[in-house]
PDB file of C-alpha atoms in Angstrom:
ATOM      1  CA  MET A   1     -17.344-108.881 -65.224  1.00 47.00           C
ATOM      2  CA  SER A   2     -16.656-111.768 -66.211  1.00 48.00           C
ATOM      3  CA  VAL A   3     -13.534-113.338 -65.214  1.00 46.00           C
ATOM      4  CA  SER A   4     -12.460-114.479 -69.393  1.00 52.00           C
ATOM      5  CA  ILE A   5     -13.366-111.195 -69.948  1.00 48.00           C
ATOM      6  CA  SER A   6     -11.274-109.149 -67.413  1.00 51.00           C
ATOM      7  CA  ARG A   7      -8.084-111.979 -67.912  1.00 62.00           C
ATOM      8  CA  SER A   8      -8.225-111.341 -71.920  1.00 91.00           C
ATOM      9  CA  PHE A   9      -8.001-107.899 -70.959  1.00 96.00           C
ATOM     10  CA  ALA A  10      -5.081-108.587 -68.800  1.00 96.00           C
ATOM     11  CA  SER A  11      -3.646-110.608 -71.126  1.00 95.00           C
ATOM     12  CA  ARG A  12      -3.413-107.510 -74.297  1.00 97.00           C
ATOM     13  CA  ARG A  13      -2.779-104.927 -71.541  1.00 97.00           C
ATOM     14  CA  TYR A  14       0.663-107.643 -70.592  1.00 97.00           C
ATOM     15  CA  GLY A  15       1.305-107.737 -74.184  1.00 97.00           C
ATOM     16  CA  ALA A  16       1.006-104.623 -75.077  1.00 98.00           C
ATOM     17  CA  GLU A  17       3.520-103.489 -72.527  1.00 98.00           C
ATOM     18  CA  ALA A  18       6.257-105.459 -73.839  1.00 98.00           C
ATOM     19  CA  ILE A  19       5.652-104.795 -77.544  1.00 98.00           C
ATOM     20  CA  LEU A  20       5.740-101.098 -76.206  1.00 98.00           C
ATOM     21  CA  ARG A  21       9.333-101.472 -74.104  1.00 98.00           C
ATOM     22  CA  GLU A  22      11.201-103.128 -77.342  1.00 98.00           C
ATOM     23  CA  ALA A  23       9.964-100.806 -79.609  1.00 98.00           C
ATOM     24  CA  GLY A  24      10.496 -98.152 -77.103  1.00 98.00           C
ATOM     25  CA  LYS A  25      14.287-100.006 -76.746  1.00 98.00           C
ATOM     26  CA  ARG A  26      14.116 -99.410 -81.918  1.00 97.00           C
ATOM     27  CA  ALA A  27      12.919 -96.254 -80.792  1.00 97.00           C
ATOM     28  CA  MET A  28      15.391 -94.648 -77.990  1.00 97.00           C
ATOM     29  CA  GLU A  29      18.790 -95.391 -80.484  1.00 97.00           C
ATOM     30  CA  SER A  30      16.607 -93.136 -83.568  1.00 96.00           C
ATOM     31  CA  PHE A  31      16.239 -90.875 -81.797  1.00 97.00           C
ATOM     32  CA  ARG A  32      19.779 -90.493 -79.841  1.00 97.00           C
ATOM     33  CA  THR A  33      21.630 -90.486 -83.270  1.00 96.00           C
ATOM     34  CA  GLN A  34      19.075 -88.304 -84.326  1.00 93.00           C
ATOM     35  CA  GLN A  35      19.922 -89.846 -87.657  1.00 94.00           C
ATOM     36  CA  PHE A  36      16.437 -90.202 -89.709  1.00 92.00           C
ATOM     37  CA  SER A  37      13.932 -88.207 -92.044  1.00 91.00           C
ATOM     38  CA  VAL A  38      12.168 -85.493 -91.036  1.00 90.00           C
ATOM     39  CA  GLU A  39       8.481 -84.801 -93.223  1.00 86.00           C
ATOM     40  CA  LYS A  40       6.231 -82.048 -92.276  1.00 84.00           C
ATOM     41  CA  LYS A  41       2.295 -82.880 -92.182  1.00 76.00           C
ATOM     42  CA  GLY A  42       1.400 -79.393 -91.289  1.00 71.00           C
ATOM     43  CA  MET A  43       0.947 -76.311 -89.545  1.00 66.00           C
ATOM     44  CA  GLN A  44       3.622 -77.456 -86.676  1.00 66.00           C
ATOM     45  CA  ASP A  45       3.677 -80.928 -87.099  1.00 70.00           C
ATOM     46  CA  PHE A  46       5.913 -83.334 -87.773  1.00 82.00           C
ATOM     47  CA  VAL A  47       6.129 -87.352 -89.228  1.00 82.00           C
ATOM     48  CA  SER A  48       9.496 -88.888 -89.184  1.00 90.00           C
ATOM     49  CA  GLU A  49      11.038 -91.727 -90.580  1.00 95.00           C
ATOM     50  CA  VAL A  50      10.822 -93.759 -86.763  1.00 94.00           C
ATOM     51  CA  ASP A  51       6.969 -93.394 -86.878  1.00 93.00           C
ATOM     52  CA  ARG A  52       6.490 -95.508 -89.706  1.00 94.00           C
ATOM     53  CA  GLN A  53       8.670 -97.527 -88.747  1.00 97.00           C
ATOM     54  CA  THR A  54       7.406 -98.017 -85.722  1.00 97.00           C
ATOM     55  CA  GLU A  55       3.874 -97.505 -85.824  1.00 96.00           C
ATOM     56  CA  ASN A  56       5.516-100.677 -88.081  1.00 97.00           C
ATOM     57  CA  PHE A  57       6.796-102.666 -85.397  1.00 98.00           C
ATOM     58  CA  ILE A  58       4.142-102.088 -83.499  1.00 98.00           C
ATOM     59  CA  ARG A  59       0.542-104.043 -85.540  1.00 97.00           C
ATOM     60  CA  ASP A  60       2.926-106.304 -87.225  1.00 97.00           C
ATOM     61  CA  SER A  61       3.258-107.541 -84.035  1.00 98.00           C
ATOM     62  CA  LEU A  62      -0.113-106.765 -82.003  1.00 97.00           C
ATOM     63  CA  LEU A  63      -1.554-108.722 -85.380  1.00 96.00           C
ATOM     64  CA  ASP A  64       0.217-111.197 -84.761  1.00 96.00           C
ATOM     65  CA  LEU A  65      -0.477-111.722 -81.102  1.00 96.00           C
ATOM     66  CA  PHE A  66      -3.916-111.172 -81.186  1.00 95.00           C
ATOM     67  CA  PRO A  67      -4.573-111.808 -84.711  1.00 94.00           C
ATOM     68  CA  ASP A  68      -9.016-111.223 -84.654  1.00 93.00           C
ATOM     69  CA  ASP A  69      -7.879-107.886 -83.102  1.00 95.00           C
ATOM     70  CA  GLY A  70      -8.061-104.434 -85.248  1.00 95.00           C
ATOM     71  CA  PHE A  71      -5.792-102.253 -85.409  1.00 97.00           C
ATOM     72  CA  LEU A  72      -5.245 -98.019 -86.355  1.00 97.00           C
ATOM     73  CA  GLY A  73      -2.894 -96.336 -86.338  1.00 95.00           C
ATOM     74  CA  GLU A  74      -1.926 -92.746 -86.580  1.00 88.00           C
ATOM     75  CA  GLU A  75       0.965 -92.803 -89.869  1.00 88.00           C
ATOM     76  CA  SER A  76      -1.252 -95.657 -91.479  1.00 90.00           C
ATOM     77  CA  GLY A  77      -4.671 -96.272 -90.877  1.00 88.00           C
ATOM     78  CA  GLY A  78      -5.788 -98.994 -90.556  1.00 91.00           C
ATOM     79  CA  GLU A  79      -9.291-101.111 -90.272  1.00 85.00           C
ATOM     80  CA  ILE A  80     -12.281-100.504 -86.950  1.00 88.00           C
ATOM     81  CA  ALA A  81     -13.352-103.720 -85.952  1.00 92.00           C
ATOM     82  CA  SER A  82     -15.466-104.422 -82.465  1.00 93.00           C
ATOM     83  CA  THR A  83     -12.479-104.962 -80.844  1.00 95.00           C
ATOM     84  CA  THR A  84      -9.602-102.594 -81.711  1.00 96.00           C
ATOM     85  CA  TRP A  85      -6.318-101.690 -80.850  1.00 97.00           C
ATOM     86  CA  ILE A  86      -5.566 -97.611 -81.508  1.00 97.00           C
ATOM     87  CA  VAL A  87      -1.831 -96.486 -81.472  1.00 97.00           C
ATOM     88  CA  ASP A  88       0.164 -93.809 -81.320  1.00 97.00           C
ATOM     89  CA  PRO A  89       3.894 -94.482 -82.348  1.00 97.00           C
ATOM     90  CA  ILE A  90       5.439 -91.561 -80.845  1.00 96.00           C
ATOM     91  CA  ASP A  91       3.428 -88.306 -79.647  1.00 96.00           C
ATOM     92  CA  GLY A  92       4.944 -86.087 -78.903  1.00 95.00           C
ATOM     93  CA  THR A  93       6.843 -86.552 -82.813  1.00 94.00           C
ATOM     94  CA  THR A  94       7.458 -82.559 -82.610  1.00 94.00           C
ATOM     95  CA  ASN A  95       9.774 -83.055 -79.024  1.00 95.00           C
ATOM     96  CA  PHE A  96      11.092 -86.789 -81.074  1.00 95.00           C
ATOM     97  CA  VAL A  97      12.567 -84.620 -83.395  1.00 94.00           C
ATOM     98  CA  ARG A  98      14.259 -81.575 -81.977  1.00 95.00           C
ATOM     99  CA  GLY A  99      16.169 -84.214 -79.052  1.00 96.00           C
ATOM    100  CA  ILE A 100      13.563 -82.734 -75.947  1.00 97.00           C
ATOM    101  CA  PRO A 101      13.937 -86.410 -74.022  1.00 98.00           C
ATOM    102  CA  VAL A 102       9.865 -85.566 -74.080  1.00 98.00           C
ATOM    103  CA  TRP A 103       8.063 -88.269 -76.311  1.00 98.00           C
ATOM    104  CA  CYS A 104       6.345 -91.755 -75.568  1.00 98.00           C
ATOM    105  CA  LEU A 105       4.450 -94.637 -77.562  1.00 98.00           C
ATOM    106  CA  SER A 106       1.047 -94.741 -77.188  1.00 98.00           C
ATOM    107  CA  ALA A 107      -1.543 -98.063 -76.783  1.00 98.00           C
ATOM    108  CA  GLY A 108      -4.729 -98.273 -75.924  1.00 97.00           C
ATOM    109  CA  PHE A 109      -7.800-101.069 -76.751  1.00 97.00           C
ATOM    110  CA  VAL A 110     -11.456-100.750 -77.568  1.00 95.00           C
ATOM    111  CA  VAL A 111     -14.825-103.282 -77.602  1.00 95.00           C
ATOM    112  CA  ASP A 112     -17.415-101.762 -78.944  1.00 91.00           C
ATOM    113  CA  GLY A 113     -16.082 -98.305 -78.754  1.00 89.00           C
ATOM    114  CA  LYS A 114     -14.591 -98.778 -75.140  1.00 92.00           C
ATOM    115  CA  PRO A 115     -11.898 -98.729 -74.555  1.00 95.00           C
ATOM    116  CA  VAL A 116     -10.533-101.082 -72.076  1.00 97.00           C
ATOM    117  CA  VAL A 117      -6.699-101.354 -71.700  1.00 98.00           C
ATOM    118  CA  GLY A 118      -4.179 -98.692 -72.331  1.00 98.00           C
ATOM    119  CA  VAL A 119      -0.427 -98.423 -71.676  1.00 98.00           C
ATOM    120  CA  VAL A 120       2.372 -95.520 -72.364  1.00 98.00           C
ATOM    121  CA  TYR A 121       5.727 -96.239 -72.315  1.00 98.00           C
ATOM    122  CA  ASP A 122       8.114 -93.245 -71.801  1.00 98.00           C
ATOM    123  CA  PRO A 123      11.599 -94.351 -73.069  1.00 98.00           C
ATOM    124  CA  CYS A 124      13.776 -91.999 -71.560  1.00 98.00           C
ATOM    125  CA  ARG A 125      12.925 -92.199 -67.998  1.00 98.00           C
ATOM    126  CA  ASP A 126      11.977 -96.443 -69.312  1.00 98.00           C
ATOM    127  CA  GLU A 127       8.099 -95.455 -67.277  1.00 98.00           C
ATOM    128  CA  MET A 128       5.412 -98.153 -68.185  1.00 98.00           C
ATOM    129  CA  PHE A 129       2.119 -96.388 -67.340  1.00 98.00           C
ATOM    130  CA  SER A 130      -0.379 -98.901 -67.778  1.00 98.00           C
ATOM    131  CA  ALA A 131      -3.891-100.273 -66.911  1.00 98.00           C
ATOM    132  CA  HIS A 132      -6.438-102.330 -68.257  1.00 97.00           C
ATOM    133  CA  ARG A 133     -10.609-102.003 -67.039  1.00 96.00           C
ATOM    134  CA  GLY A 134     -10.795-102.931 -63.486  1.00 95.00           C
ATOM    135  CA  GLY A 135      -7.584-104.450 -63.034  1.00 96.00           C
ATOM    136  CA  GLY A 136      -6.304-100.671 -60.728  1.00 98.00           C
ATOM    137  CA  ALA A 137      -3.260 -98.343 -62.966  1.00 98.00           C
ATOM    138  CA  TRP A 138      -0.026 -98.836 -62.719  1.00 98.00           C
ATOM    139  CA  LEU A 139       3.697 -97.635 -62.951  1.00 98.00           C
ATOM    140  CA  ASN A 140       6.222-100.027 -63.122  1.00 98.00           C
ATOM    141  CA  GLY A 141       4.637-102.824 -61.110  1.00 96.00           C
ATOM    142  CA  THR A 142       3.781 -99.908 -58.562  1.00 98.00           C
ATOM    143  CA  LYS A 143      -0.295 -98.760 -58.138  1.00 98.00           C
ATOM    144  CA  ILE A 144      -0.973 -95.278 -60.112  1.00 98.00           C
ATOM    145  CA  THR A 145      -3.788 -93.200 -58.848  1.00 98.00           C
ATOM    146  CA  VAL A 146      -4.532 -89.831 -58.845  1.00 98.00           C
ATOM    147  CA  SER A 147      -3.728 -86.017 -56.996  1.00 98.00           C
ATOM    148  CA  THR A 148      -6.450 -85.515 -54.002  1.00 98.00           C
ATOM    149  CA  THR A 149      -5.705 -81.381 -55.030  1.00 98.00           C
ATOM    150  CA  ASP A 150      -9.020 -79.737 -54.849  1.00 97.00           C
ATOM    151  CA  ASP A 151      -7.830 -75.197 -54.669  1.00 98.00           C
ATOM    152  CA  PRO A 152      -8.141 -74.413 -58.233  1.00 97.00           C
ATOM    153  CA  LYS A 153      -3.961 -72.480 -56.412  1.00 97.00           C
ATOM    154  CA  GLU A 154      -2.432 -76.011 -56.152  1.00 97.00           C
ATOM    155  CA  SER A 155      -3.451 -76.771 -59.023  1.00 98.00           C
ATOM    156  CA  ILE A 156      -1.091 -77.993 -61.984  1.00 97.00           C
ATOM    157  CA  LEU A 157      -3.056 -78.263 -65.233  1.00 97.00           C
ATOM    158  CA  SER A 158      -1.730 -80.089 -67.828  1.00 97.00           C
ATOM    159  CA  VAL A 159      -1.925 -77.969 -71.530  1.00 96.00           C
ATOM    160  CA  GLY A 160      -1.947 -79.370 -75.483  1.00 95.00           C
ATOM    161  CA  PHE A 161      -2.378 -77.252 -78.018  1.00 92.00           C
ATOM    162  CA  ASN A 162      -2.283 -77.682 -81.675  1.00 87.00           C
ATOM    163  CA  PHE A 163      -3.568 -75.010 -84.619  1.00 88.00           C
ATOM    164  CA  LYS A 164      -6.559 -77.543 -85.603  1.00 84.00           C
ATOM    165  CA  ALA A 165      -8.212 -75.487 -82.831  1.00 84.00           C
ATOM    166  CA  PRO A 166      -8.667 -72.422 -82.863  1.00 88.00           C
ATOM    167  CA  VAL A 167      -6.096 -69.798 -81.148  1.00 92.00           C
ATOM    168  CA  GLY A 168      -9.015 -67.529 -79.634  1.00 93.00           C
ATOM    169  CA  ARG A 169     -10.308 -70.795 -77.102  1.00 91.00           C
ATOM    170  CA  HIS A 170      -6.576 -71.970 -76.413  1.00 92.00           C
ATOM    171  CA  GLN A 171      -5.840 -68.014 -74.900  1.00 95.00           C
ATOM    172  CA  SER A 172      -8.732 -67.996 -72.835  1.00 94.00           C
ATOM    173  CA  ILE A 173      -8.395 -71.349 -71.370  1.00 94.00           C
ATOM    174  CA  MET A 174      -5.298 -69.938 -70.557  1.00 95.00           C
ATOM    175  CA  ASP A 175      -6.381 -66.602 -69.063  1.00 96.00           C
ATOM    176  CA  GLY A 176      -8.856 -69.190 -67.431  1.00 96.00           C
ATOM    177  CA  LEU A 177      -5.778 -70.651 -65.125  1.00 96.00           C
ATOM    178  CA  PHE A 178      -4.090 -67.624 -64.421  1.00 95.00           C
ATOM    179  CA  THR A 179      -6.346 -65.700 -63.377  1.00 97.00           C
ATOM    180  CA  ALA A 180      -7.237 -68.516 -61.177  1.00 97.00           C
ATOM    181  CA  GLY A 181      -4.013 -68.928 -59.499  1.00 97.00           C
ATOM    182  CA  ALA A 182      -3.998 -72.218 -61.832  1.00 97.00           C
ATOM    183  CA  MET A 183       0.359 -73.504 -63.290  1.00 95.00           C
ATOM    184  CA  HIS A 184      -0.526 -75.009 -65.966  1.00 96.00           C
ATOM    185  CA  ARG A 185       2.921 -77.413 -68.656  1.00 96.00           C
ATOM    186  CA  MET A 186       2.533 -78.183 -72.128  1.00 94.00           C
ATOM    187  CA  HIS A 187       4.097 -81.573 -71.807  1.00 95.00           C
ATOM    188  CA  GLY A 188       3.513 -82.425 -75.814  1.00 94.00           C
ATOM    189  CA  SER A 189       2.353 -85.273 -75.394  1.00 97.00           C
ATOM    190  CA  GLY A 190      -1.221 -85.923 -75.090  1.00 97.00           C
ATOM    191  CA  ALA A 191      -0.916 -89.087 -73.800  1.00 98.00           C
ATOM    192  CA  LEU A 192       1.747 -88.117 -71.194  1.00 98.00           C
ATOM    193  CA  GLY A 193      -0.140 -85.533 -69.912  1.00 98.00           C
ATOM    194  CA  LEU A 194      -2.862 -88.667 -69.715  1.00 98.00           C
ATOM    195  CA  ALA A 195      -0.599 -90.782 -68.033  1.00 98.00           C
ATOM    196  CA  TYR A 196       0.714 -88.082 -65.370  1.00 98.00           C
ATOM    197  CA  VAL A 197      -2.271 -87.066 -64.399  1.00 98.00           C
ATOM    198  CA  ALA A 198      -3.125 -91.039 -63.686  1.00 98.00           C
ATOM    199  CA  ALA A 199      -0.015 -90.804 -61.269  1.00 98.00           C
ATOM    200  CA  GLY A 200      -1.131 -87.686 -60.331  1.00 98.00           C
ATOM    201  CA  ARG A 201       2.001 -86.032 -60.911  1.00 98.00           C
ATOM    202  CA  VAL A 202      -0.953 -82.896 -62.450  1.00 98.00           C
ATOM    203  CA  ASP A 203      -4.437 -82.536 -61.332  1.00 98.00           C
ATOM    204  CA  GLY A 204      -5.371 -82.344 -65.004  1.00 98.00           C
ATOM    205  CA  PHE A 205      -5.064 -82.622 -68.982  1.00 98.00           C
ATOM    206  CA  TRP A 206      -6.728 -80.250 -71.472  1.00 97.00           C
ATOM    207  CA  GLU A 207      -6.758 -79.859 -75.477  1.00 96.00           C
ATOM    208  CA  ALA A 208      -9.129 -78.258 -77.323  1.00 94.00           C
ATOM    209  CA  TYR A 209      -8.264 -80.270 -79.802  1.00 93.00           C
ATOM    210  CA  ILE A 210      -7.359 -83.928 -80.052  1.00 95.00           C
ATOM    211  CA  HIS A 211      -6.923 -87.588 -81.918  1.00 94.00           C
ATOM    212  CA  SER A 212      -8.302 -90.716 -80.203  1.00 95.00           C
ATOM    213  CA  TRP A 213      -4.732 -93.185 -81.013  1.00 95.00           C
ATOM    214  CA  ASP A 214      -3.299 -89.727 -78.502  1.00 95.00           C
ATOM    215  CA  VAL A 215      -6.132 -90.430 -75.763  1.00 96.00           C
ATOM    216  CA  ALA A 216      -6.902 -93.830 -76.198  1.00 96.00           C
ATOM    217  CA  ALA A 217      -5.136 -95.300 -73.796  1.00 98.00           C
ATOM    218  CA  GLY A 218      -4.910 -93.036 -71.888  1.00 98.00           C
ATOM    219  CA  LEU A 219      -8.262 -92.430 -70.954  1.00 97.00           C
ATOM    220  CA  VAL A 220      -8.024 -95.887 -69.959  1.00 97.00           C
ATOM    221  CA  LEU A 221      -4.994 -94.832 -67.553  1.00 98.00           C
ATOM    222  CA  VAL A 222      -7.198 -92.210 -65.619  1.00 98.00           C
ATOM    223  CA  HIS A 223     -10.137 -93.486 -65.271  1.00 98.00           C
ATOM    224  CA  GLU A 224      -8.510 -96.627 -63.435  1.00 98.00           C
ATOM    225  CA  ALA A 225      -6.309 -94.473 -61.113  1.00 98.00           C
ATOM    226  CA  GLY A 226      -9.528 -92.660 -59.898  1.00 98.00           C
ATOM    227  CA  GLY A 227     -10.102 -89.737 -62.403  1.00 98.00           C
ATOM    228  CA  TYR A 228     -12.495 -88.053 -63.532  1.00 97.00           C
ATOM    229  CA  ILE A 229     -13.112 -87.985 -67.881  1.00 95.00           C
ATOM    230  CA  SER A 230     -14.905 -86.421 -70.866  1.00 92.00           C
ATOM    231  CA  ASP A 231     -16.873 -88.733 -71.896  1.00 87.00           C
ATOM    232  CA  PHE A 232     -14.341 -88.382 -75.336  1.00 89.00           C
ATOM    233  CA  LEU A 233     -15.637 -92.262 -78.017  1.00 84.00           C
ATOM    234  CA  ALA A 234     -19.523 -91.178 -76.706  1.00 79.00           C
ATOM    235  CA  ASP A 235     -19.963 -90.376 -80.331  1.00 79.00           C
ATOM    236  CA  GLY A 236     -17.822 -93.881 -81.628  1.00 77.00           C
ATOM    237  CA  ASP A 237     -15.702 -92.080 -83.603  1.00 79.00           C
ATOM    238  CA  LEU A 238     -11.458 -92.859 -84.034  1.00 85.00           C
ATOM    239  CA  ARG A 239     -10.743 -91.484 -86.558  1.00 85.00           C
ATOM    240  CA  ASN A 240     -11.879 -87.521 -85.856  1.00 85.00           C
ATOM    241  CA  GLY A 241     -10.441 -85.033 -83.365  1.00 89.00           C
ATOM    242  CA  LYS A 242     -12.515 -83.680 -81.057  1.00 92.00           C
ATOM    243  CA  GLU A 243     -12.232 -81.689 -76.672  1.00 94.00           C
ATOM    244  CA  ILE A 244     -10.611 -83.674 -73.777  1.00 95.00           C
ATOM    245  CA  LEU A 245     -11.192 -83.179 -70.392  1.00 97.00           C
ATOM    246  CA  ALA A 246      -9.320 -85.615 -67.452  1.00 97.00           C
ATOM    247  CA  SER A 247      -8.843 -84.716 -63.854  1.00 98.00           C
ATOM    248  CA  ALA A 248      -8.782 -85.727 -60.329  1.00 98.00           C
ATOM    249  CA  PRO A 249     -11.831 -85.483 -58.813  1.00 98.00           C
ATOM    250  CA  GLY A 250     -11.075 -83.594 -56.321  1.00 98.00           C
ATOM    251  CA  MET A 251     -10.499 -80.756 -59.617  1.00 98.00           C
ATOM    252  CA  LYS A 252     -13.166 -81.803 -62.714  1.00 97.00           C
ATOM    253  CA  ALA A 253     -15.943 -78.784 -60.655  1.00 97.00           C
ATOM    254  CA  PHE A 254     -13.385 -75.829 -61.841  1.00 96.00           C
ATOM    255  CA  PHE A 255     -11.405 -77.032 -64.573  1.00 96.00           C
ATOM    256  CA  GLY A 256     -14.475 -78.331 -65.924  1.00 95.00           C
ATOM    257  CA  ALA A 257     -16.148 -75.035 -65.988  1.00 95.00           C
ATOM    258  CA  LEU A 258     -13.655 -73.998 -66.918  1.00 95.00           C
ATOM    259  CA  THR A 259     -13.216 -76.292 -69.968  1.00 93.00           C
ATOM    260  CA  GLY A 260     -17.015 -75.908 -70.510  1.00 89.00           C
ATOM    261  CA  ASP A 261     -16.634 -79.778 -70.740  1.00 79.00           C
ATOM    262  CA  ILE A 262     -19.155 -80.345 -68.014  1.00 69.00           C
TER     263      ILE A 262
END
């Protein structure tokens, strides 16, 4: 990697950190009051006016700072270019609209289909997870790495779920975890699940159907923290959902065999 390219990734990371911090501050004001409108998009799938307002702010701010980049957001869509920001303004909207403090803002930067910058900000805990390719993964300025767990009976898998995937697929994975003596957590936010893998808080993250705006940032975080990630963007499709697995190296074989993702 050339020095100029590395600096470009770093500048985007730091720019996105500042933008997501400000956007998170604004979203927190609405979260505290719970005064906003909510619409239903599908089965257990919601969008609030805060999602849209937050995405508009992030999009305008990123493109003002980096005008040559493309932008793809969960709520407004957008144009995919050779360099594109992929943004989920509030990942964990169901938690957000119910007053549960488990949600975040996520921005990933992709170059020619390869995720190279990832920023996930949790305003409720003021935790800024960020990484750029070749620069390591960081939490509030402290370097983070994935866990060293290698025993399923000591492991925790963060599990995502939505009704866009067959319920039976989810049930079979849960059965496998219970049989092996492994634990699980359902955070309701794929971006936070991946950030927690990068920070070593959980040993893996799996979901049968998830979109690029939920994981684009987390892919970089896990990679830079030394973890394994399935090749989510292998087909270059940024708009349609698919399955994902991320894990600490010591749990790759177990989680991979359980989910069939290796």
